[in-house]
Coordinates of C-alpha atoms in Angstrom, one line a residue:
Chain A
X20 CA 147.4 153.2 229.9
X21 CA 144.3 155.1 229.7
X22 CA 143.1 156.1 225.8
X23 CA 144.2 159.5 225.5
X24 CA 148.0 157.8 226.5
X25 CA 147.3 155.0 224.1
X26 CA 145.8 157.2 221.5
X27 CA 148.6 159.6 221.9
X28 CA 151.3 156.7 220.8
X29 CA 149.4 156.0 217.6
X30 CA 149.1 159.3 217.1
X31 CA 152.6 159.7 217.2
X32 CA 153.6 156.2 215.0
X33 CA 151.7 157.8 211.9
X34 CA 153.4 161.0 212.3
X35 CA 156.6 159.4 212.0
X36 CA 155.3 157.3 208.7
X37 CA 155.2 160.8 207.0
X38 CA 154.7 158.9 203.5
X39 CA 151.2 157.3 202.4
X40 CA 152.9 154.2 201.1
X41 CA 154.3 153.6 205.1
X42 CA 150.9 154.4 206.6
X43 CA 149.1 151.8 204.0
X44 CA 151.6 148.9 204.9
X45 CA 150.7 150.0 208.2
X46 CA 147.3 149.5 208.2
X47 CA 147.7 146.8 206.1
X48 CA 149.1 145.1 209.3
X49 CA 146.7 145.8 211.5
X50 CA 144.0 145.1 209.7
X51 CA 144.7 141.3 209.1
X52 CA 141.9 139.6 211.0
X53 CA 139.5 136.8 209.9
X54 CA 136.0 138.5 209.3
X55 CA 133.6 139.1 212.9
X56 CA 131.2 136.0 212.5
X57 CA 127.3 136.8 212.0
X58 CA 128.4 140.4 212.2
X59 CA 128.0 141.2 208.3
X60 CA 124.2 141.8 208.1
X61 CA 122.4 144.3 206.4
X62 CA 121.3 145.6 209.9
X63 CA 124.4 146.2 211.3
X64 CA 125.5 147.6 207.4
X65 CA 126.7 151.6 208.0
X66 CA 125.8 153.6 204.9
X67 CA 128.4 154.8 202.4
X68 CA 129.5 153.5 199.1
X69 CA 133.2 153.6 199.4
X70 CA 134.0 150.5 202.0
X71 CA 131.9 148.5 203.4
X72 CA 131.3 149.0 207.6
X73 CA 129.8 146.6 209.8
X74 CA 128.8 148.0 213.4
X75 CA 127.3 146.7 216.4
X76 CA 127.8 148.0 219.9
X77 CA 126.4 147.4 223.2
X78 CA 126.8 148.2 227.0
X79 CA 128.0 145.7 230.1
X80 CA 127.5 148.3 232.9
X81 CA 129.2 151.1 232.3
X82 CA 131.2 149.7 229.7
X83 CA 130.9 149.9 226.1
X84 CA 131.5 146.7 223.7
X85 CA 131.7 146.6 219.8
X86 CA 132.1 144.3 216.9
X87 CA 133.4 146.7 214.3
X88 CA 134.5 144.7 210.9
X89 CA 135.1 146.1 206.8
X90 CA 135.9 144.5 204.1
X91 CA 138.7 147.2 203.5
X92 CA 141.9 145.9 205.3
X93 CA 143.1 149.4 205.4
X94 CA 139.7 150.9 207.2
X95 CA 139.9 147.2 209.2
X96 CA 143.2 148.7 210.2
X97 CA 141.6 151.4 211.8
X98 CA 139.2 149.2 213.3
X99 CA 142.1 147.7 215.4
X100 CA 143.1 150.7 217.0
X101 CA 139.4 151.4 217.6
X102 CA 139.2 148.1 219.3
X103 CA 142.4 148.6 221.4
X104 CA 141.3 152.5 222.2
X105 CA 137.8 152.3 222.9
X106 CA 136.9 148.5 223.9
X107 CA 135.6 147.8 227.3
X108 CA 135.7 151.7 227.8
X109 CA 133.5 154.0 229.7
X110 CA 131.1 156.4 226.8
X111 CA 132.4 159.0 229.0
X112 CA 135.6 158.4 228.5
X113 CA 135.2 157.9 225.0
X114 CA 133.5 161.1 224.7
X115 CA 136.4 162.5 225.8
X116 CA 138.8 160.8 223.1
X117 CA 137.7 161.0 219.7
X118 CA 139.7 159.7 217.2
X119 CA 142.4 162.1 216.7
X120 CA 144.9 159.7 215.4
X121 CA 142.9 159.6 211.7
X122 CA 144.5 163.2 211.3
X123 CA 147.5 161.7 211.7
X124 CA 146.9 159.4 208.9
X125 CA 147.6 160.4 205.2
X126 CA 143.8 161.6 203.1
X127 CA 145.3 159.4 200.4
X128 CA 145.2 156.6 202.7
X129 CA 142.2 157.0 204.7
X130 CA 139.9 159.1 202.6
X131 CA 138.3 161.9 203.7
X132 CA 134.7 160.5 203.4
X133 CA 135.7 157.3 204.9
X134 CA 137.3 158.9 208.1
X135 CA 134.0 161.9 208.4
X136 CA 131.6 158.5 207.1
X137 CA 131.4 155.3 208.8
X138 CA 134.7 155.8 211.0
X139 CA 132.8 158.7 212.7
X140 CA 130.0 157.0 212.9
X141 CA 130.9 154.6 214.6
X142 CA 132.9 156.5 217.2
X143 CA 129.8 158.6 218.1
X144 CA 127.9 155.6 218.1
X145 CA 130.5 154.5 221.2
X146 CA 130.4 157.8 222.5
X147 CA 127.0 158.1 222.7
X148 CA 126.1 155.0 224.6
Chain B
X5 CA 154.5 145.1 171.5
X6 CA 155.0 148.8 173.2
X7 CA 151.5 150.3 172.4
X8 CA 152.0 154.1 172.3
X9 CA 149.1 156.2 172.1
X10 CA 148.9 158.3 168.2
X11 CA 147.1 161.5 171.1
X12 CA 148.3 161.5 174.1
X13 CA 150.2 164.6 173.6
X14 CA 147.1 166.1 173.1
X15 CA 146.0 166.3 176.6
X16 CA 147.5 168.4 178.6
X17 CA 146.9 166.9 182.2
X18 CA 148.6 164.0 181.1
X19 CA 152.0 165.2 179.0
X20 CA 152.3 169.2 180.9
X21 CA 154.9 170.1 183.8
X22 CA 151.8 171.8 185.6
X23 CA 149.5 168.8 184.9
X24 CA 149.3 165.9 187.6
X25 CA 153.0 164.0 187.4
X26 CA 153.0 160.4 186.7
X27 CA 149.2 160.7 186.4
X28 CA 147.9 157.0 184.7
X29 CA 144.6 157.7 184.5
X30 CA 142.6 154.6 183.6
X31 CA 138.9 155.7 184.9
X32 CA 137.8 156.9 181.8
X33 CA 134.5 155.7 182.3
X34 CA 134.1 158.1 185.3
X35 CA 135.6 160.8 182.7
X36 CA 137.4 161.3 180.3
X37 CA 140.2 164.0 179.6
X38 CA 140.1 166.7 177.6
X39 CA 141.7 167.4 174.5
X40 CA 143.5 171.0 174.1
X41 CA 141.3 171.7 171.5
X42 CA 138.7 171.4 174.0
X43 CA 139.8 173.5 176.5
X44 CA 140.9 176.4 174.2
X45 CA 137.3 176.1 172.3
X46 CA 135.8 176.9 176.0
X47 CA 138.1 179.5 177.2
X48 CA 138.3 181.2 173.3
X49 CA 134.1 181.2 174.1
X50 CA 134.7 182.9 177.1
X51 CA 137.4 185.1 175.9
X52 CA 135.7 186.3 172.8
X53 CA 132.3 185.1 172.3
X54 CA 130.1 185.0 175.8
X55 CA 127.0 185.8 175.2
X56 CA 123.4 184.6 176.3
X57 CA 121.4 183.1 173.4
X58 CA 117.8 183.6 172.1
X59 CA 117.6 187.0 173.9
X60 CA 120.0 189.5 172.2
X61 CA 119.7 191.3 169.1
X62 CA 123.1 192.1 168.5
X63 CA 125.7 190.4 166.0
X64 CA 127.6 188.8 169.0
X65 CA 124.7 187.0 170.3
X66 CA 123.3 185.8 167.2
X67 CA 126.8 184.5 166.4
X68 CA 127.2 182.6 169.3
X69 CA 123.6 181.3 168.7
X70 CA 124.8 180.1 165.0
X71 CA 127.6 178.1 167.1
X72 CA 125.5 176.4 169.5
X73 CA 122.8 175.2 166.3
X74 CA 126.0 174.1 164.6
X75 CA 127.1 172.1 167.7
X76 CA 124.0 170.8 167.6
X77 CA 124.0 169.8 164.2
X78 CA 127.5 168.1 164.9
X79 CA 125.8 166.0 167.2
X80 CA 123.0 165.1 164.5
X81 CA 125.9 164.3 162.3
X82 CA 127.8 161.9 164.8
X83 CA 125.0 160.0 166.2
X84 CA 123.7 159.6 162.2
X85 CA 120.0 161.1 163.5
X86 CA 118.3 162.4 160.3
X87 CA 117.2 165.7 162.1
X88 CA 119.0 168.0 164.3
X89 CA 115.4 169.1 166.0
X90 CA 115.6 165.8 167.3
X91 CA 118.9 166.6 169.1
X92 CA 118.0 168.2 172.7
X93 CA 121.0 169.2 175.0
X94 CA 120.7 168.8 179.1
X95 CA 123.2 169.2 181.6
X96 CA 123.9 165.6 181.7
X97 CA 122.9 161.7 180.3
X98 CA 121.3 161.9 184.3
X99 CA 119.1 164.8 183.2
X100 CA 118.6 163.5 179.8
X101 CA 117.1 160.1 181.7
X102 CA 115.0 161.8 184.3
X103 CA 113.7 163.4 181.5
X104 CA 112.5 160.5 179.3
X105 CA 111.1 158.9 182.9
X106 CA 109.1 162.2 183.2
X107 CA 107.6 163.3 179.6
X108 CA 107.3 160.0 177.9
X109 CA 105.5 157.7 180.9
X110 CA 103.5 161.6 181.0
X111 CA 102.7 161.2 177.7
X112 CA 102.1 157.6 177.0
X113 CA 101.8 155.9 180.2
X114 CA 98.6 154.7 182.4
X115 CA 97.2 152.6 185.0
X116 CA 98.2 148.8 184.4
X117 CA 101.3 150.0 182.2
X118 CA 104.6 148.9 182.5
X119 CA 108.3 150.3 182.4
X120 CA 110.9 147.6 181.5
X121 CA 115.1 148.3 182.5
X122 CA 117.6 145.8 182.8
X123 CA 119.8 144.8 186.4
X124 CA 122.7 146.2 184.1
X125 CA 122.2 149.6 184.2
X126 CA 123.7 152.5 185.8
X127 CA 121.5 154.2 188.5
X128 CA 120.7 157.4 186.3
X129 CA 119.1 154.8 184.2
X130 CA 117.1 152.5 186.5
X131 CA 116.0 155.2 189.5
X132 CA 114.3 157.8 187.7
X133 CA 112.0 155.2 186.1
X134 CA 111.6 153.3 189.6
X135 CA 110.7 157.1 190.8
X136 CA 108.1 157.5 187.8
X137 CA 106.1 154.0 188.3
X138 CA 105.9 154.7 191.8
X139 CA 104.5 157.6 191.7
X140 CA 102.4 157.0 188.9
X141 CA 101.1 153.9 190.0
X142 CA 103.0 151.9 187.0
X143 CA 104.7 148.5 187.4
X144 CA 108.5 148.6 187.0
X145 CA 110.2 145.9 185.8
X146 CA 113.6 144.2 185.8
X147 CA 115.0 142.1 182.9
X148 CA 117.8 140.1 185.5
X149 CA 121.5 139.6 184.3
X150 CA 123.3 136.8 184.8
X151 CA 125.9 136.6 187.6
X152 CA 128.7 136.9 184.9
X153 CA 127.1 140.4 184.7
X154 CA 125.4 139.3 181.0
X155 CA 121.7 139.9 180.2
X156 CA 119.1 137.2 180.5
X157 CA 117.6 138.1 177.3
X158 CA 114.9 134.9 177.8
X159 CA 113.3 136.7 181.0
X160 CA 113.0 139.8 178.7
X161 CA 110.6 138.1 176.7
X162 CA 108.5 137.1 179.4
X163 CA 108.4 140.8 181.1
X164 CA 108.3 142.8 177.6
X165 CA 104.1 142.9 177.2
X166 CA 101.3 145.0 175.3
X167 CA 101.2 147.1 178.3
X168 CA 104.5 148.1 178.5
X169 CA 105.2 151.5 177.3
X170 CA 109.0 152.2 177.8
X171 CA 112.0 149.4 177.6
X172 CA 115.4 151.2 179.0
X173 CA 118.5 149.6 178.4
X174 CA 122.2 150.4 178.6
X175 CA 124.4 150.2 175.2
X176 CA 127.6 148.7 177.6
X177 CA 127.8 148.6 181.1
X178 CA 129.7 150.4 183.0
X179 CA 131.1 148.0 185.4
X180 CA 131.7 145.1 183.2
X181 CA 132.1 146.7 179.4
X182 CA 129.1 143.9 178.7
X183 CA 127.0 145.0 175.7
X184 CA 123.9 143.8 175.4
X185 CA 122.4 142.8 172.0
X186 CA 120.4 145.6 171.3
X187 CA 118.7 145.0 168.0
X188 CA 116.9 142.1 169.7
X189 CA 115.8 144.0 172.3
X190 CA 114.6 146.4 170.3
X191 CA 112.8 144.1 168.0
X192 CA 110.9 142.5 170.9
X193 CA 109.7 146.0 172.4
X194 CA 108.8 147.9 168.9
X195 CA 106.9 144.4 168.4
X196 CA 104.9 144.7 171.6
X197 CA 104.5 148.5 171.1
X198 CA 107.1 149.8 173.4
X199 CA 109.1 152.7 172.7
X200 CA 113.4 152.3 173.8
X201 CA 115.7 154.5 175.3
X202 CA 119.1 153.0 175.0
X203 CA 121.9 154.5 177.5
X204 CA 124.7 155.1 175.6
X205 CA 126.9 157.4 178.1
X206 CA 130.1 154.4 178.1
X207 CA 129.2 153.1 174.6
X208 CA 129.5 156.3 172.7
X209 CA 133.2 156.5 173.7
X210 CA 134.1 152.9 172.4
X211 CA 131.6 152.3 169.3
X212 CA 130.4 154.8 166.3
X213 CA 126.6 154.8 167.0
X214 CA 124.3 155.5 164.7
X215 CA 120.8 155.7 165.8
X216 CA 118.8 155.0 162.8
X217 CA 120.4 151.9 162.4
X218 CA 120.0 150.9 165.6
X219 CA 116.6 151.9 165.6
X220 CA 116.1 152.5 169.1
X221 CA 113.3 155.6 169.4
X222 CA 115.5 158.0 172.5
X223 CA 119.0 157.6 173.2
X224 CA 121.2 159.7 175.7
X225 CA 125.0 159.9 176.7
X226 CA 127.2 162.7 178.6
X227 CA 129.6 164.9 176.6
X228 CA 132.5 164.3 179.4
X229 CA 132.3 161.0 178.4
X230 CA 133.0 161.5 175.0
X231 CA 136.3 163.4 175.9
X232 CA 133.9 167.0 176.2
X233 CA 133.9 168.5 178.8
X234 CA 131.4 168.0 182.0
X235 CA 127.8 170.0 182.2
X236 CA 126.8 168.7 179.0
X237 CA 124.4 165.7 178.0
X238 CA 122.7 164.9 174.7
X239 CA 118.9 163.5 174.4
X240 CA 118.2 161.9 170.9
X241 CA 114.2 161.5 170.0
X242 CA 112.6 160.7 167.5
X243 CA 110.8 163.9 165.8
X244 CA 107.3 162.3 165.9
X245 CA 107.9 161.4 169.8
X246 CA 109.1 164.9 171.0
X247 CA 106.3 166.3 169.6
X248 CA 104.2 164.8 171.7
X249 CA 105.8 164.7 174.7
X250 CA 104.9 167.3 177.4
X251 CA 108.2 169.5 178.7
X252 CA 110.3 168.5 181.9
X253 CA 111.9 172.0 183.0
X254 CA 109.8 174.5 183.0
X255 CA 110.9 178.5 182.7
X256 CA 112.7 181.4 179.9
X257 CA 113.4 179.8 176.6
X258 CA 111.5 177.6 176.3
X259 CA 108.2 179.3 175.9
X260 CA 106.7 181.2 173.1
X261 CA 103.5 183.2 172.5
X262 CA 100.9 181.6 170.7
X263 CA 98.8 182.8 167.6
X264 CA 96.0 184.1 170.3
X265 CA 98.7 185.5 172.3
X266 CA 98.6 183.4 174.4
X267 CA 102.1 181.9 176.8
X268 CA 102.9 178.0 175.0
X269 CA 105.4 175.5 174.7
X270 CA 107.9 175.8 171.9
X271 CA 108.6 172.8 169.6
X272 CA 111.6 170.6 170.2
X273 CA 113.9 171.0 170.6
X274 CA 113.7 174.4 172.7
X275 CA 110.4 173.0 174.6
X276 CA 113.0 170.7 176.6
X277 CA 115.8 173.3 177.1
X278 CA 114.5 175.4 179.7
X279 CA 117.0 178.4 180.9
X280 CA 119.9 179.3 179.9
X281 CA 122.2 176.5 178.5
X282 CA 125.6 175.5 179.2
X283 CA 127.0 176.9 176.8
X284 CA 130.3 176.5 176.6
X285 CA 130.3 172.7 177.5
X286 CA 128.1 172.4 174.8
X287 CA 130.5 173.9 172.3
X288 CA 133.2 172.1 174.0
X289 CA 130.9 168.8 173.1
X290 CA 131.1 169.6 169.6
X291 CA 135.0 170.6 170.1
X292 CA 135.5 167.2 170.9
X293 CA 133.7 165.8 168.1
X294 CA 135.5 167.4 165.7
X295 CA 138.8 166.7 167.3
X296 CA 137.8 162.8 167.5
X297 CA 136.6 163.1 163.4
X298 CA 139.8 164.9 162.5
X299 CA 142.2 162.2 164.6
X300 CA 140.3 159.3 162.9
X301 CA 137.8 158.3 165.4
X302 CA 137.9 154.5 163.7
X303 CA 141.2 154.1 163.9
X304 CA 141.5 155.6 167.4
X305 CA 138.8 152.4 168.3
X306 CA 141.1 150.0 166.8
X307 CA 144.0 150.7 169.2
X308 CA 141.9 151.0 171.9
X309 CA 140.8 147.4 171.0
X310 CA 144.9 146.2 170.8
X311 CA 145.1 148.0 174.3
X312 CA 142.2 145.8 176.1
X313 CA 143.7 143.1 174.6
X314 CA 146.9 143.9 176.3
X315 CA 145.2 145.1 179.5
X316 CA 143.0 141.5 179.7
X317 CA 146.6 139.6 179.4
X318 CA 148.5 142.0 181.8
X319 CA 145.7 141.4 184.5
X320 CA 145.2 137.7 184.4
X321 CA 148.8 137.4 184.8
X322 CA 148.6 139.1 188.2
X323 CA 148.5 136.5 190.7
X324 CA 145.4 136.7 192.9
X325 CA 143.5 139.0 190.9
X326 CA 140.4 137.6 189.6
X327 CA 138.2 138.8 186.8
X328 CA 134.6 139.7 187.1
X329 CA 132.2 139.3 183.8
X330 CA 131.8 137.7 181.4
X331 CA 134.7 136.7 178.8
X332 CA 135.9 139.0 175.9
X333 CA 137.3 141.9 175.2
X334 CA 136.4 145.6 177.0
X335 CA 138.1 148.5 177.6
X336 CA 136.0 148.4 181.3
X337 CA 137.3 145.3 183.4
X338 CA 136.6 145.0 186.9
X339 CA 138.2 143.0 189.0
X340 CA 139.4 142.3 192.9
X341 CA 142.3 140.6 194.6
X342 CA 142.4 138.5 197.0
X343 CA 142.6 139.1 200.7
X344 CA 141.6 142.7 200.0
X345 CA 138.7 144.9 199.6
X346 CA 138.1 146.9 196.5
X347 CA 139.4 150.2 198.3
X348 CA 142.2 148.9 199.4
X349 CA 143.9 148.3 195.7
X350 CA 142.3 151.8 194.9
X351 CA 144.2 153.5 197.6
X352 CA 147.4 151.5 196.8
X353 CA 147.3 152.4 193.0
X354 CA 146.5 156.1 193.6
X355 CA 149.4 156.1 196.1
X356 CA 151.4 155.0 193.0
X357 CA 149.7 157.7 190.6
X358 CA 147.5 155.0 189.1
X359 CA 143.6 156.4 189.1
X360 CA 140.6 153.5 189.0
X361 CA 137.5 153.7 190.3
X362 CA 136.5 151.1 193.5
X363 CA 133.1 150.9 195.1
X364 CA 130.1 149.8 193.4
X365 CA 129.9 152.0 190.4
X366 CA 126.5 153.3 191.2
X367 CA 125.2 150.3 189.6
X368 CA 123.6 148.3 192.7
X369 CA 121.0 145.8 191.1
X370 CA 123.9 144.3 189.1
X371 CA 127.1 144.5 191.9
X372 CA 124.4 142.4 193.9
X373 CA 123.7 140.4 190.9
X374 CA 127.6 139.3 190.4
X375 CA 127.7 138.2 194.1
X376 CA 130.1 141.6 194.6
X377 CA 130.5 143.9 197.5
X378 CA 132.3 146.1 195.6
X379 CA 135.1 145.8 192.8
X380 CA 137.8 147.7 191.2
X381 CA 137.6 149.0 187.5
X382 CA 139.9 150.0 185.0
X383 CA 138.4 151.8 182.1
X384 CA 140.1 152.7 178.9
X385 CA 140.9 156.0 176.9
X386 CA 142.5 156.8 173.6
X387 CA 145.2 158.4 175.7
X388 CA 146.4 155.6 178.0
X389 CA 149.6 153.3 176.6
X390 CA 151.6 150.4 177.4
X391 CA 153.0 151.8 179.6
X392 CA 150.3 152.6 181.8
X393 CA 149.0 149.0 181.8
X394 CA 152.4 147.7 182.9
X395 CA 152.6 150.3 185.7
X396 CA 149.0 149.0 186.4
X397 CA 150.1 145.6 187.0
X398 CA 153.4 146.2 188.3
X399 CA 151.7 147.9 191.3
X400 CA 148.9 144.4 191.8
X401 CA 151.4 142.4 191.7
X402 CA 153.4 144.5 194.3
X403 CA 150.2 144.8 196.3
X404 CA 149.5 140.6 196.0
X405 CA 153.3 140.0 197.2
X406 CA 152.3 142.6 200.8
X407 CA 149.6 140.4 201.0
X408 CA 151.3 137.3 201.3
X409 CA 153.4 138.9 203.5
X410 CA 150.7 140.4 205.8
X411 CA 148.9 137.3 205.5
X412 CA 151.6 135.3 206.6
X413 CA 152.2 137.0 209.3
X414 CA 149.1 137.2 210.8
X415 CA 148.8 133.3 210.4
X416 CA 152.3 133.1 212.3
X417 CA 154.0 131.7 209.5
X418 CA 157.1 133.7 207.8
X419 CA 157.9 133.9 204.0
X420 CA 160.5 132.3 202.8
X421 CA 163.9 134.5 202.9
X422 CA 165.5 134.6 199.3
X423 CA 168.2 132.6 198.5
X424 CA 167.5 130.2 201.1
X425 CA 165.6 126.8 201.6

């Protein structure tokens, strides 16, 4: 499936969890994982005060690679799809996909500082390499 | 025991159809709601009395002018200062720092001196002062806390000198509730010749302050944390210390023509209130004030105390919650649970229509000091009840059982289906 396919399913799974308290257990899901080793330094810190973002990206070719870890669940949530959109993609093709699915998601779930802060940094981070 | 609040009726956001349904607001410490007598003092000043001060010559400016020296001789009155010239207002405790970082260290301060804070505070009350020594080539120093979030009050010996000129120090912090002993402190620094500017913005909400007794030489705090409304802050100095101190804000009002004719600075307090003042957050300051006297301010303390007591209880019986700071009572607790981050229970309880704060409470040196990323709080007001706690920890403990059920999945291993073995 390519990521606008992908992205387009996810997109269409928070629309149809239309309350907040859906979308949370949601996220909550996804974002189970044990914490990226060596990933949480102050280097790879993104600014913001609200969650906490850890970030580091690099390039195999064409092909763009991330660690991508918070110490949210919820915004670790996000950091799943991320992973299954964007890993091992092109920059190109990321260019071409941002993350539409975070309008899909609730404000009161995924703030709005959160999703324009360190979520979009991240993604133009990918998209710019 | 059902604690039910003797005011809660009084503020309209939490009781009116139009206000926010279901709201349980516990982050007073961010700010606190407002009274109806507050709101009508500010809209009747709108309605009847708006006027610009110290510029007309007409009945309805020189009344409202009577109003705002009246507010600030309320202010005198409930912080027990002897003068009310020694009252200054600012649009905030933020302003009110920056200020005292500016004019005193201008004043008093020169190469080789010293500016003491404490890894408790707030960042309105350890930047400006960072700002100050490094441009003025001062040394800024840090009294440490402990990791419970306590002061070390053993280091402040050692870093309280002859040359410092300024010790700044919070009244109750606003992560942990922690007070700090203050007449100690203060002892030490008006020992080694140091003036101190205590930072009462949470403590004025939770204790009756009186300055003179304290003794401390400056002391600020924001109206909207004293149930007033925002766009207001008080600075308290001594008399014999404005004088001397050189203005902040420079502009109308706060200049006068001298005896040769000459453009100077009025005395304080008008040398420090530069433009045109917020009026009607300053009368809603003094609104509150008298709404807090006339509802018994003491007594208003003492079920706020039964209510952190209940609050403490209610949140160590949630499973997987743990406590950050030290032991006691406060009506600020912060905490985290387990397997999640400090936003995560922020965005669950607001889902719920309960409001705390999560982050790091712009109060860095001491979040890095308790070992915290960041950590939820739940602050206190004279409006919140029992039942607010127990929706409070109905929702953790709603939020600990997800967990387990998240956490158990992702480790493969299912929970246990009721009824069953």
């Amino acid at each position: 499936m390519s990521i606008e396919e992908r992205q387009r399913e996810y997109c269409r799974l928070f629309r149809e969890l239309s309350d907040p308290d859906s979308q949370l257990d949601q996220l909550f899901s996804l974002g189970v994982a044990p914490p990226e080793k060596g990933l949480r330094r102050p280097e790879n810190r993104l600014a913001g005060c609200r969650t906490a973002i850890w970030f580091t990206s690099w390039k195999k070719g064409e092909k763009v690679f991330f660690r991508l870890f918070s110490e949210s669940l919820l915004v670790n949530g996000v950091c799943a799809i991320y992973r299954e959109l964007y890993q091992g993609e092109t920059g190109a093709d990321i260019q071409k996909n941002p993350p539409r699915f975070l309008e899909e998601i609730s404000d009161r779930v995924i703030y709005p500082d959160v999703k324009r802060g360190g979520l979009w940094t991240c993604y133009k981070q990918l998209a710019a390499q | 025991m059902t604690l039910v609040s003797p005011v809660r009726k009084d503020f309209p956001i939490l009781c009116s159809p139009e206000g926010e349904k279901d709201l349980v607001f516990l982050d007073s410490a961010a700010t606190t709601q407002k009274p109806e007598a507050v709101i009508r003092r500010i809209s009747d000043y709108y309605r009847y009395e708006n006027t610009n001060i110290h510029r007309g010559s007409y009945p309805l400016s020189l009344r409202t002018e009577e109003y705002f020296e009246k507010a600030r001789r309320t202010v005198r009155q409930w912080l027990g200062a002897p003068r009310a010239e020694e009252i200054l207002f600012t649009k905030s405790a933020t302003e009110s720092l920056n200020l005292l970082a500016h004019s005193v260290l201008s004043a008093w301060a020169g190469p080789g001196d010293n500016v003491v804070v404490t890894e408790l505070e707030h960042a309105s009350n350890y930047y400006p002062y960072r700002e100050q020594c490094r441009v003025r080539g001062l040394e800024f120093r840090v009294i440490p806390a402990h990791t419970d979030g306590t002061l070390d009050l053993t280091a402040a010996k050692a870093l309280i000198d002859g040359r410092t000129k300024l010790v700044s120090v919070t009244a109750m912090s606003n992560v942990t509730g922690f007070s700090p002993e203050l007449p100690p402190l203060i002892q030490l620094a008006h020992g080694k010749g140091a003036l101190v500017s205590v930072d009462a913005s949470q403590a004025v909400a939770h204790h009756r302050i009186n300055v003179e007794e304290l003794g401390c030489d400056f002391l600020s705090f924001s109206g909207h944390k004293l149930y007033g409304p925002m766009g207001c802050g008080v600075l308290y100095g001594k008399a014999g210390l404005l004088e001397r101190m050189p203005a902040f804000l420079w502009g109308g009002d706060m200049l006068e023509r001298g005896t040769d004719g000459s453009v100077i600075c009025r005395d304080a307090p008008g040398r420090f209130e530069a433009g045109t003042p917020n009026l009607e957050a300053i009368l809603g300051l003094a609104a509150a004030i008298e709404y807090l006297d006339e509802k018994n301010f003491p007594i208003l303390l003492a079920y706020e105390r039964e209510l952190s007591e209940q609050l403490l209880e209610g949140l160590k019986a949630v499973p997987g919650l743990c406590l950050h700071g030290p032991e006691g009572l406060s009506p600020i607790v912060t905490f985290s649970m387990e397997g999640y981050g400090a936003y995560d229970v922020g965005t669950f309880l607001g889902a719920a229509g309960v409001s705390v704060r999560c982050g790091a409470h712009c109060a860095y040196p001491l979040m890095e000091r308790m070992g915290l990323e960041s950590s939820c709080r739940v602050s206190l007001g004279i409006y919140n009840d029992s039942h607010d706690l127990d929706l409070l920890t109905e929702r953790l403990k709603e939020l600990g059982r997800r967990g387990y059920v998240h956490r158990g999945k992702a480790a493969g291993i299912l929970p246990p289906v009721s009824g069953t073995l």
